[in-house]
Backbone as CSV, one residue per row, in Angstrom:
resi,resn,N_x,N_y,N_z,CA_x,CA_y,CA_z,C_x,C_y,C_z
1,MET,23.254,-86.643,-33.591,22.679,-85.212,-33.943,23.422,-84.696,-34.894
2,THR,22.747,-84.192,-35.946,23.479,-83.564,-37.002,23.966,-82.134,-36.668
3,THR,24.963,-81.628,-37.306,25.436,-80.435,-36.959,24.388,-79.223,-37.091
4,ALA,23.412,-79.433,-38.111,22.521,-78.547,-38.281,21.467,-78.416,-37.079
5,ASN,21.186,-79.623,-36.579,20.219,-79.673,-35.378,20.837,-79.132,-34.194
6,VAL,22.204,-79.338,-34.003,22.882,-78.798,-32.913,22.952,-77.198,-32.965
7,ARG,23.141,-76.717,-34.210,23.203,-75.214,-34.453,21.740,-74.506,-34.182
8,LEU,20.713,-75.375,-34.596,19.301,-74.658,-34.353,19.068,-74.890,-32.906
9,LYS,19.552,-75.843,-32.106,19.394,-75.821,-30.769,20.020,-74.644,-29.986
10,TYR,21.226,-74.384,-30.424,21.969,-73.270,-29.775,21.413,-71.929,-30.158
11,GLN,20.986,-71.885,-31.506,20.389,-70.591,-31.863,18.986,-70.283,-31.042
12,ALA,18.134,-71.243,-30.851,16.940,-71.199,-30.004,17.270,-70.613,-28.706
13,GLY,18.316,-71.267,-28.034,18.689,-70.743,-26.685,19.305,-69.382,-26.650
14,ASP,19.999,-69.039,-27.807,20.499,-67.726,-27.632,19.336,-66.661,-28.064
15,ARG,18.494,-67.117,-28.920,17.281,-66.135,-29.080,16.512,-66.043,-27.808
16,LEU,16.265,-66.998,-26.991,15.460,-67.014,-25.763,16.217,-66.099,-24.777
17,LYS,17.540,-66.281,-24.617,18.571,-65.497,-23.822,18.281,-63.832,-24.105
18,ILE,18.330,-63.708,-25.396,18.329,-62.247,-25.986,16.930,-61.616,-25.707
19,GLN,15.921,-62.397,-25.901,14.613,-61.925,-25.418,14.319,-61.799,-24.075
20,LEU,14.972,-62.554,-23.097,14.900,-62.323,-21.844,15.638,-61.027,-21.259
21,ILE,16.729,-60.851,-21.957,17.369,-59.492,-21.705,16.434,-58.220,-22.211
22,LEU,16.028,-58.360,-23.272,15.128,-57.360,-23.821,13.800,-57.012,-22.941
23,ALA,13.242,-58.188,-22.485,12.152,-58.076,-21.794,12.397,-57.463,-20.373
24,ALA,13.634,-57.745,-19.843,14.037,-57.245,-18.486,14.242,-55.904,-18.612
25,ALA,14.624,-55.266,-19.764,14.833,-53.978,-19.901,13.698,-52.971,-20.375
26,ASN,12.587,-53.779,-20.530,11.299,-53.036,-20.867,10.667,-52.511,-19.707
27,LEU,10.250,-51.205,-19.861,9.686,-50.334,-18.647,8.510,-51.074,-18.148
28,GLU,7.614,-51.606,-19.114,6.428,-52.117,-18.539,6.603,-53.392,-17.774
29,ILE,7.512,-54.140,-18.152,7.749,-55.245,-17.341,8.412,-54.980,-15.948
30,GLN,9.336,-53.937,-16.124,9.836,-53.603,-14.665,8.867,-52.977,-13.702
31,THR,7.700,-52.425,-14.300,6.813,-51.855,-13.276,5.863,-52.958,-12.697
32,ASP,5.754,-54.162,-13.539,4.810,-55.167,-13.055,5.682,-56.236,-12.325
33,GLN,5.513,-56.459,-10.967,6.360,-57.183,-10.142,6.338,-58.632,-10.433
34,VAL,5.162,-59.154,-11.001,5.045,-60.693,-11.421,5.777,-60.878,-12.586
35,LEU,5.717,-60.025,-13.484,6.472,-60.146,-14.745,7.850,-60.073,-14.582
36,GLN,8.169,-59.100,-13.792,9.587,-58.823,-13.421,10.269,-60.116,-12.694
37,ARG,9.589,-60.732,-11.874,10.117,-61.960,-11.197,10.022,-63.080,-12.004
38,LEU,9.063,-63.146,-12.960,9.124,-64.198,-13.950,10.392,-64.222,-15.002
39,VAL,10.751,-62.976,-15.396,11.887,-62.740,-16.327,13.124,-63.087,-15.492
40,ARG,13.295,-62.560,-14.232,14.509,-62.747,-13.631,14.741,-64.219,-13.341
41,ARG,13.612,-64.974,-12.843,13.730,-66.386,-12.517,14.078,-67.181,-13.849
42,ALA,13.500,-66.959,-14.933,13.813,-67.600,-16.223,15.350,-67.252,-16.546
43,SER,15.715,-66.037,-16.393,17.050,-65.684,-16.862,18.075,-66.468,-15.903
44,ARG,17.751,-66.504,-14.769,18.653,-67.173,-13.799,18.676,-68.556,-14.087
45,ARG,17.562,-69.257,-14.351,17.562,-70.776,-14.581,18.279,-71.027,-15.973
46,LEU,18.069,-70.038,-16.990,18.769,-70.402,-18.226,20.261,-70.227,-18.079
47,ASN,20.637,-69.161,-17.255,22.138,-69.151,-17.127,22.692,-70.380,-16.233
48,LEU,21.973,-70.956,-15.342,22.473,-71.938,-14.545,22.467,-73.236,-15.288
49,THR,21.478,-73.736,-15.903,21.323,-74.948,-16.401,21.717,-74.788,-18.117
50,GLY,21.415,-73.760,-18.733,21.723,-73.850,-20.105,20.713,-74.516,-20.969
51,ALA,19.676,-75.127,-20.330,18.676,-75.849,-21.059,17.568,-75.016,-21.321
52,SER,17.445,-74.689,-22.743,16.483,-73.740,-23.149,15.088,-74.349,-23.199
53,GLN,14.965,-75.532,-23.543,13.745,-76.315,-23.750,12.719,-76.206,-22.369
54,PRO,13.298,-76.715,-21.250,12.509,-76.629,-20.055,12.225,-75.145,-19.468
55,VAL,13.166,-74.148,-19.822,12.915,-72.832,-19.522,11.832,-72.201,-20.266
56,ALA,11.970,-72.654,-21.500,10.921,-72.034,-22.402,9.513,-72.531,-22.158
57,HIS,9.359,-73.832,-21.685,8.239,-74.413,-21.196,7.664,-73.734,-20.056
58,GLN,8.506,-73.473,-19.108,8.063,-72.771,-17.718,7.575,-71.357,-18.202
59,ILE,8.324,-70.613,-19.019,7.764,-69.379,-19.476,6.494,-69.352,-20.117
60,ALA,6.375,-70.376,-20.874,5.096,-70.500,-21.528,3.932,-70.810,-20.577
61,VAL,4.207,-71.618,-19.611,3.083,-71.906,-18.596,2.877,-70.714,-17.721
62,GLU,3.815,-70.192,-17.242,3.682,-68.868,-16.359,3.037,-67.721,-17.064
63,LEU,3.350,-67.334,-18.372,2.715,-66.478,-19.025,1.318,-66.719,-19.354
64,GLY,0.947,-68.049,-19.775,-0.328,-68.473,-19.942,-1.215,-68.207,-18.627
65,TYR,-0.672,-68.635,-17.543,-1.340,-68.379,-16.309,-1.505,-66.933,-15.875
66,TYR,-0.566,-66.032,-16.380,-0.641,-64.547,-16.213,-1.843,-64.100,-17.070
67,LEU,-1.840,-64.496,-18.287,-2.807,-63.951,-19.178,-4.264,-64.342,-18.852
68,PHE,-4.415,-65.485,-18.129,-5.674,-65.916,-17.652,-6.129,-65.088,-16.342
69,CYS,-5.275,-64.852,-15.615,-5.420,-64.117,-14.443,-5.587,-62.638,-14.579
70,HIS,-5.116,-62.121,-15.661,-5.099,-60.615,-15.950,-6.156,-60.274,-17.151
71,GLN,-7.135,-61.059,-17.324,-8.114,-60.908,-18.460,-7.463,-60.731,-19.866
72,TYR,-6.498,-61.576,-20.051,-5.786,-61.574,-21.273,-5.189,-60.237,-21.735
73,GLN,-4.711,-59.546,-20.825,-3.994,-58.224,-20.902,-2.554,-58.313,-20.459
74,MET,-1.654,-58.041,-21.269,-0.249,-58.215,-21.125,0.547,-57.282,-21.831
75,PRO,1.616,-56.762,-21.326,2.549,-55.888,-22.216,3.046,-56.535,-23.473
76,ARG,3.433,-55.640,-24.428,3.913,-56.215,-25.730,5.217,-57.045,-25.627
77,ALA,6.086,-56.641,-24.517,7.283,-57.406,-24.440,7.081,-58.815,-23.857
78,ALA,6.117,-58.810,-23.079,5.698,-60.280,-22.678,5.143,-61.166,-23.700
79,TYR,4.382,-60.580,-24.683,3.791,-61.397,-25.805,5.141,-61.776,-26.749
80,ASP,6.051,-60.878,-26.788,7.245,-61.260,-27.660,7.846,-62.374,-26.938
81,LEU,8.160,-62.263,-25.660,8.800,-63.384,-25.015,8.079,-64.751,-24.943
82,LEU,6.690,-64.664,-25.009,5.997,-65.840,-25.261,6.091,-66.367,-26.497
83,ALA,6.174,-65.582,-27.653,6.343,-66.065,-28.991,7.796,-66.696,-29.058
84,VAL,8.845,-66.160,-28.541,10.184,-66.668,-28.608,10.030,-68.054,-27.845
85,ALA,9.483,-68.201,-26.730,9.487,-69.373,-26.045,8.709,-70.402,-26.684
86,GLU,7.720,-70.125,-27.368,6.969,-71.097,-28.210,7.762,-71.607,-29.430
87,GLN,8.584,-70.611,-29.993,9.501,-70.919,-31.064,10.570,-71.964,-30.552
88,THR,11.036,-71.644,-29.424,11.992,-72.463,-28.825,11.362,-74.076,-28.595
89,LEU,10.217,-74.058,-28.086,9.584,-75.522,-27.727,9.438,-76.127,-29.079
90,THR,8.858,-75.412,-30.150,8.443,-76.181,-31.357,9.598,-76.374,-32.320
91,GLY,10.640,-75.596,-32.086,11.830,-75.803,-32.959,11.672,-75.054,-34.372
92,LEU,10.606,-74.098,-34.431,10.381,-73.535,-35.587,11.386,-72.359,-35.797
93,VAL,11.958,-71.973,-36.839,12.865,-70.937,-36.988,12.206,-69.859,-37.775
94,PRO,12.260,-68.618,-37.153,11.452,-67.495,-37.577,11.931,-67.058,-38.973
95,THR,11.272,-66.657,-39.861,11.625,-66.229,-41.216,11.292,-64.575,-41.312
96,TYR,12.349,-63.822,-41.335,12.214,-62.458,-41.201,12.427,-61.857,-42.706
C-alpha cells in the first residue's frame, strides 16, 4: 500500500470519528433514543477495533433502515453522519 493510500485510510477514519463526536453532541440526536444508541454503538466499535470501513458500513445500513422506518425524516446531524460514512466506504475525498 502506498503512503498516500495509508494516509487517506487514516483520514477517513478520523473524519468518521469526528463526525460521530459531533453527532453525539447534537441535541436532536440526544433526544432520539434510537439515533443516540446508534451513535454510541458506532463510536464504541470504532474505538475498540479502529476499523473504519466496517463501522461506516454498519452506520449506513442502520441509518438507511431508520430512514425507511421513519418515512424518510431524520435530523440533519444524522444525514451528515450518513454522508461521512458513505465517503469512508467509497474512499471519496470531500473537496471543500
